[in-house]
Coordinates of C-alpha atoms in Angstrom, one line a residue:
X1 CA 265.3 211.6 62.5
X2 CA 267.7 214.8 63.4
X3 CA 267.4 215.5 59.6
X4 CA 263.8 215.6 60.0
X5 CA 263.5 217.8 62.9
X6 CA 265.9 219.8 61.6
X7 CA 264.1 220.8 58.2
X8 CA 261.0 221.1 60.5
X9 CA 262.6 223.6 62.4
X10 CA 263.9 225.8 59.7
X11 CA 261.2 225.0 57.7
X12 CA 258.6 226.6 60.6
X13 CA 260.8 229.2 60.6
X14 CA 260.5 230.1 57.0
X15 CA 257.0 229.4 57.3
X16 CA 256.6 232.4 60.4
X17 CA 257.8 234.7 57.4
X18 CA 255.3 233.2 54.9
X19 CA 252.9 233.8 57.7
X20 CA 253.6 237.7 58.6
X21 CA 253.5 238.3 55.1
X22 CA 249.8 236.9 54.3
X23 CA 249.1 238.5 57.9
X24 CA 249.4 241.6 56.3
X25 CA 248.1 240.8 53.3
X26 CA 244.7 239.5 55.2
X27 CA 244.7 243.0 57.4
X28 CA 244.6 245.4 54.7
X29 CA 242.0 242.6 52.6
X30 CA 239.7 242.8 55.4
X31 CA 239.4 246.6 55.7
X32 CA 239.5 247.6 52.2
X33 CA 238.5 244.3 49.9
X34 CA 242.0 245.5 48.2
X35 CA 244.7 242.7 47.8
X36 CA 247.8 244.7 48.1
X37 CA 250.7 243.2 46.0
X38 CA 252.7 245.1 47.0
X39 CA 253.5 243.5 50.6
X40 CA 256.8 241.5 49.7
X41 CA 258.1 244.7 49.1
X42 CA 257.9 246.3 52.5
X43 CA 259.7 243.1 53.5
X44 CA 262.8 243.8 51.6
X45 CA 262.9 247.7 51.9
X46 CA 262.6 247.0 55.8
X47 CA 265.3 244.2 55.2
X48 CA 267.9 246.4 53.3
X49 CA 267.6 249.6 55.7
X50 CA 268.7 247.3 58.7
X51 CA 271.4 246.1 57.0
X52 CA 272.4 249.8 56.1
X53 CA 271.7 251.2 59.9
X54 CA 274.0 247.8 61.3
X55 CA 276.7 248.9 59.0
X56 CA 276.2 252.5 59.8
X57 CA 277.1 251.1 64.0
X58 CA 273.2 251.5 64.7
X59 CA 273.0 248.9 67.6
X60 CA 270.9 245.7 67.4
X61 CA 267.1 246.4 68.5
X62 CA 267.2 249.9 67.3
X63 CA 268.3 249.0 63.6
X64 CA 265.7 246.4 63.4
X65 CA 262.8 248.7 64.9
X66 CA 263.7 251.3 62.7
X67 CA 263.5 249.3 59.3
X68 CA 260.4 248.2 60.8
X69 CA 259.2 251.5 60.6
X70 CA 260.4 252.3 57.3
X71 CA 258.3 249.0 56.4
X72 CA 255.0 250.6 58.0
X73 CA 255.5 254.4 56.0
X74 CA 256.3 252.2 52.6
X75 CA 252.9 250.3 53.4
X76 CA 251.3 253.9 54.3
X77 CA 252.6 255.6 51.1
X78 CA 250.9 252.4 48.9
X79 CA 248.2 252.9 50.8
X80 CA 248.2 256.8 50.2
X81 CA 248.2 255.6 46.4
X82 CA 245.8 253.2 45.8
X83 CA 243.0 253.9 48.1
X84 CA 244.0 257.7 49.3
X85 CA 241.0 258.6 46.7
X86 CA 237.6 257.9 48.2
X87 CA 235.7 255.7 45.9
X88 CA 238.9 253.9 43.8
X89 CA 237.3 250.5 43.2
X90 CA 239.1 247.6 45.1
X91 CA 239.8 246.2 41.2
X92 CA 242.0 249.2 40.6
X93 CA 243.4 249.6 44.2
X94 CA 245.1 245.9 43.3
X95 CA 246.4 247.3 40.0
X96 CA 247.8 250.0 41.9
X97 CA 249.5 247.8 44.4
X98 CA 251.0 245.8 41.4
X99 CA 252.5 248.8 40.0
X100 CA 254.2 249.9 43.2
X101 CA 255.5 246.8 43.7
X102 CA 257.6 247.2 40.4
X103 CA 258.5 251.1 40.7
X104 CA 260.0 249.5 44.2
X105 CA 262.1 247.3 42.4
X106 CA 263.5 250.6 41.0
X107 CA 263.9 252.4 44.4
X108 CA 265.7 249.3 46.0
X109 CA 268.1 249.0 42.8
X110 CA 269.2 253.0 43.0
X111 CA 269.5 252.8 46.8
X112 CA 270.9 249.7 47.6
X113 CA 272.3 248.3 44.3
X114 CA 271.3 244.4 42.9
X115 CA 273.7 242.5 45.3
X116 CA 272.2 240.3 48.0
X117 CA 272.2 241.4 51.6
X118 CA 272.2 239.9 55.1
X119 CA 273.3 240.4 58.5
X120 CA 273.7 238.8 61.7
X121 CA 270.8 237.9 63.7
X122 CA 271.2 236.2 67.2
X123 CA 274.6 234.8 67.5
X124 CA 274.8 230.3 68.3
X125 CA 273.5 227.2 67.6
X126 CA 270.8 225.0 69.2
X127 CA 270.5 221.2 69.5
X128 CA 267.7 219.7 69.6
X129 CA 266.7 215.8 69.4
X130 CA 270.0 215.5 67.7
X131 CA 269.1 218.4 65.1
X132 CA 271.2 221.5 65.1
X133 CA 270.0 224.5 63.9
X134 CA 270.3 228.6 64.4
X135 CA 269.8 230.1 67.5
X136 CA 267.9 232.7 65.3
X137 CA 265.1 230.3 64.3
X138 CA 263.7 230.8 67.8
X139 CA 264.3 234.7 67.5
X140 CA 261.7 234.1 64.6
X141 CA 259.0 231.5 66.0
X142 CA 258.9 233.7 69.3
X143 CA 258.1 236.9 67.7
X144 CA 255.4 235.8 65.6
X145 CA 253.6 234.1 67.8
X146 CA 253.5 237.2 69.5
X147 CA 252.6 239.4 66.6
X148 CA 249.9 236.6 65.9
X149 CA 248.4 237.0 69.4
X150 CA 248.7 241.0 69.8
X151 CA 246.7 240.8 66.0
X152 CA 244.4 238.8 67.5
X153 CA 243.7 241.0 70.6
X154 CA 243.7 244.5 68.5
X155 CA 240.7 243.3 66.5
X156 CA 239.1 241.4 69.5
X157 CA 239.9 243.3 72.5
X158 CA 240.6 247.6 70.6
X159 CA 238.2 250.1 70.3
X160 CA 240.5 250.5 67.0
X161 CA 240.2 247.1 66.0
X162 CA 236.4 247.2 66.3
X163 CA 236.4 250.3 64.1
X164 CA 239.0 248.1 61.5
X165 CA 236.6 244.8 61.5
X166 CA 233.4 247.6 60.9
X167 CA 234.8 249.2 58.0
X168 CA 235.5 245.5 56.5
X169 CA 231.9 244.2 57.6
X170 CA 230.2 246.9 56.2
X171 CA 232.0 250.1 54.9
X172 CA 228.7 252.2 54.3
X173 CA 227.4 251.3 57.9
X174 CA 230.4 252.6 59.4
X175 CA 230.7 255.4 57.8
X176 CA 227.6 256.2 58.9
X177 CA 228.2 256.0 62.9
X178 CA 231.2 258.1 62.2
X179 CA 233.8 256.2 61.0
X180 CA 236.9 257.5 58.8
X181 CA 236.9 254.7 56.6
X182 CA 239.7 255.6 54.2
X183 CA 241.8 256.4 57.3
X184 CA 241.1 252.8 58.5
X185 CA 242.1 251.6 55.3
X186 CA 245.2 253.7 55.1
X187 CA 246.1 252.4 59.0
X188 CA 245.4 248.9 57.7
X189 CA 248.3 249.3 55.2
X190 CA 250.3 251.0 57.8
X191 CA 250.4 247.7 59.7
X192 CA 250.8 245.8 56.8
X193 CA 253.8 247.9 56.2
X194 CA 255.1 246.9 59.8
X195 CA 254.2 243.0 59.7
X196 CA 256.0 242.9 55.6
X197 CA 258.8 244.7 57.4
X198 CA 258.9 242.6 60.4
X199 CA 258.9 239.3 58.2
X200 CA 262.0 241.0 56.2
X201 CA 264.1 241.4 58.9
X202 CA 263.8 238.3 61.0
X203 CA 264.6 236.5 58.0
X204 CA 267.3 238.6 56.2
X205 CA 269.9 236.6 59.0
X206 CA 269.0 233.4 57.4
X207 CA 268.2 234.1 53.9
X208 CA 270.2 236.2 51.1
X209 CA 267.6 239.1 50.4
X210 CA 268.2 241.0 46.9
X211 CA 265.8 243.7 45.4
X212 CA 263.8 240.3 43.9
X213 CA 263.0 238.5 46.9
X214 CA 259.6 239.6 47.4
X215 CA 258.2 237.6 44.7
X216 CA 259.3 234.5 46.8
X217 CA 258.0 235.9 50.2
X218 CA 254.7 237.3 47.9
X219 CA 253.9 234.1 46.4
X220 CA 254.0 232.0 49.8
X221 CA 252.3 234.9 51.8
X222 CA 249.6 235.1 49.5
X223 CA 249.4 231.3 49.3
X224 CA 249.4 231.7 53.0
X225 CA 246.2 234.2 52.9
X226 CA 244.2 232.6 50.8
X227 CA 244.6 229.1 52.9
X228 CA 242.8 231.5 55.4
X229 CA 239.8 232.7 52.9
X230 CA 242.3 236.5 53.1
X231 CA 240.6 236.7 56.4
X232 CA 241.9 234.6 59.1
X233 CA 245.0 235.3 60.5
X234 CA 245.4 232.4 62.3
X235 CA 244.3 230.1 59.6
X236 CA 246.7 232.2 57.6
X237 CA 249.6 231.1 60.2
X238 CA 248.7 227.3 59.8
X239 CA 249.2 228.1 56.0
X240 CA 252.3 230.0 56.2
X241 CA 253.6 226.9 58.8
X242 CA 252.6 224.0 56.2
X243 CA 253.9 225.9 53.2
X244 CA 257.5 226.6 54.9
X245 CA 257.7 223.3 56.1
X246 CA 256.7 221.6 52.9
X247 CA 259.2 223.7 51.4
X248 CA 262.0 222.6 53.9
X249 CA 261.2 219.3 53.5
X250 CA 261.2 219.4 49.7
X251 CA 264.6 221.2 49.8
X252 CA 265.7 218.1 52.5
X253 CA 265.2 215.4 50.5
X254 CA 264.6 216.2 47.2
X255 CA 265.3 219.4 45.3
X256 CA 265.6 223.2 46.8
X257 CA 264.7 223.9 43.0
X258 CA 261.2 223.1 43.1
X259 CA 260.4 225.5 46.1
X260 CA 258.7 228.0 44.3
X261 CA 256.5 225.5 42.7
X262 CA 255.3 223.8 45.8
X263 CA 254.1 226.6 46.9
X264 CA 252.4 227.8 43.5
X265 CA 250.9 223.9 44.1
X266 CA 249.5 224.8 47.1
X267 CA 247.9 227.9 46.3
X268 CA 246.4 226.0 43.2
X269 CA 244.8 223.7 45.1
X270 CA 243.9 226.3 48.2
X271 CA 241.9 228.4 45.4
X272 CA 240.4 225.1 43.8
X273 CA 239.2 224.2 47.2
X274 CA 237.7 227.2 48.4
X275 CA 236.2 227.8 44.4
X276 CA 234.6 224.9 44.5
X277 CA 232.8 225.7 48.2
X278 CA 232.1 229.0 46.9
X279 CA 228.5 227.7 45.1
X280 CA 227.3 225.9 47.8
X281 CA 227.7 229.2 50.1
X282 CA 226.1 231.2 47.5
X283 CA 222.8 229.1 48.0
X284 CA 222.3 229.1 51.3
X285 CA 219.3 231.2 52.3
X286 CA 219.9 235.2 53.1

């Protein structure tokens, strides 16, 4: 039983990463119909520049916050490139995406160099129901149920999360009452930058991150997104939660090889799912 709760633990933990990952994914889907591939990245750029400001003596907090921001210009610069022209076609904003995700590859190799990178996140152990785990994993779960919650107020309660929601509802309507909607789209990556960059450095304590990583945290934050149709964050948080924790449990008891392919599974049979509702919503009467 203490084996169990302790791969549930660190498996909702790696799950919360999974999660803020499609989060992003699902904000900048649901402005600009664009899925940006490009989101794992942010994640490890944010990831290696707080392990270069904590080597540098930056403090705790600061470091962190910092990389964060790095996470939200990288998101803003994508952004800048595949939608910055008014009209680019959602098809080709995704090639774009792709592409940048691979020229970042570059960037993160010339910076930082192709060794693996981590540093220390909050310092102890907890036990729990005989389990011990990380102190850190609770670092994690707090702050994105937070982020999860402030999300959910900035569409629900902002006057700039009304505008956000508009420009994904209908783009031409909102233009129309006034709205900006490329500069919606370029905020939504923006915060896509930040949640990618959050998710990279709440994780980097627990988790090795090289220039490579973000195909891991791509394939289970997309996997994540699309078990919330790429527009529900908190469906995409369930995702992200089962999808670390089936992960964790796999690793447990079986074999920490097959990780990636659970969650390729699960994203198989997410899509298969939701393709096979798709007709049936198709003939309901407009």
């Amino acid at each position: 039983m203490s084996d169990f709760l302790q791969y549930l633990i660190t498996g909702i933990g790696g799950g919360c990463a999974f999660a803020l990952v499609g989060s992003g994914l699902v904000v900048v889907h649901r402005v600009t119909r664009v899925v940006n591939f490009a989101q794992g990245s942010f994640a490890v750029i944010a990831a290696m520049t707080a392990s270069t400001l904590l080597a540098s003596g930056f403090p705790h907090g600061l470091a962190e916050a910092s990389a964060v921001a790095v996470g939200a210009g990288a998101g803003l610069l994508v952004g800048l490139v595949a939608i910055g022209r008014p009209g680019t076609p959602p098809g080709a904003s995704l090639i774009i995406t792709l592409g940048m995700a691979v020229f970042a590859y570059a960037v993160e190799v010339l910076i930082w160099g192709d060794q693996p990178r981590s540093f220390a996140g909050v310092p102890g152990a907890v036990e729990f129901g005989g389990a011990r785990f990380q102190a850190h994993y609770l670092l994690i779960i707090g702050a994105t149920a937070v982020v999860f919650a402030g999300t959910g107020l900035l569409f629900a309660r902002t006057d700039v999360g009304r505008a956000l929601s508009a420009c994904a509802s209908n783009p031409y309507a909102a233009k129309v009452v006034g709205i900006d909607v490329v500069r919606m789209g370029l905020l939504a990556f923006g915060i896509g930058g930040a949640l990618g960059g959050l998710a990279g450095v709440l994780v980097t304590p627990i988790q090795l991150v090289t220039f490579d990583y973000d195909v891991t945290l791509i394939v289970g934050g997309f996997a994540a997104a699309v078990f919330g149709g790429l527009t529900r964050p908190m469906h995409t948080l369930v995702g992200g939660l089962l999808l670390g924790v089936a992960q964790s449990l796999v690793a447990g008891y079986g074999n920490a090889a097959y990780q990636m392919e659970v969650a390729l599974m699960l994203l198989l049979v997410v899509m298969m799912r939701q393709a096979a509702r798709t007709p049936a919503a198709q003939q309901e009467p407009v």
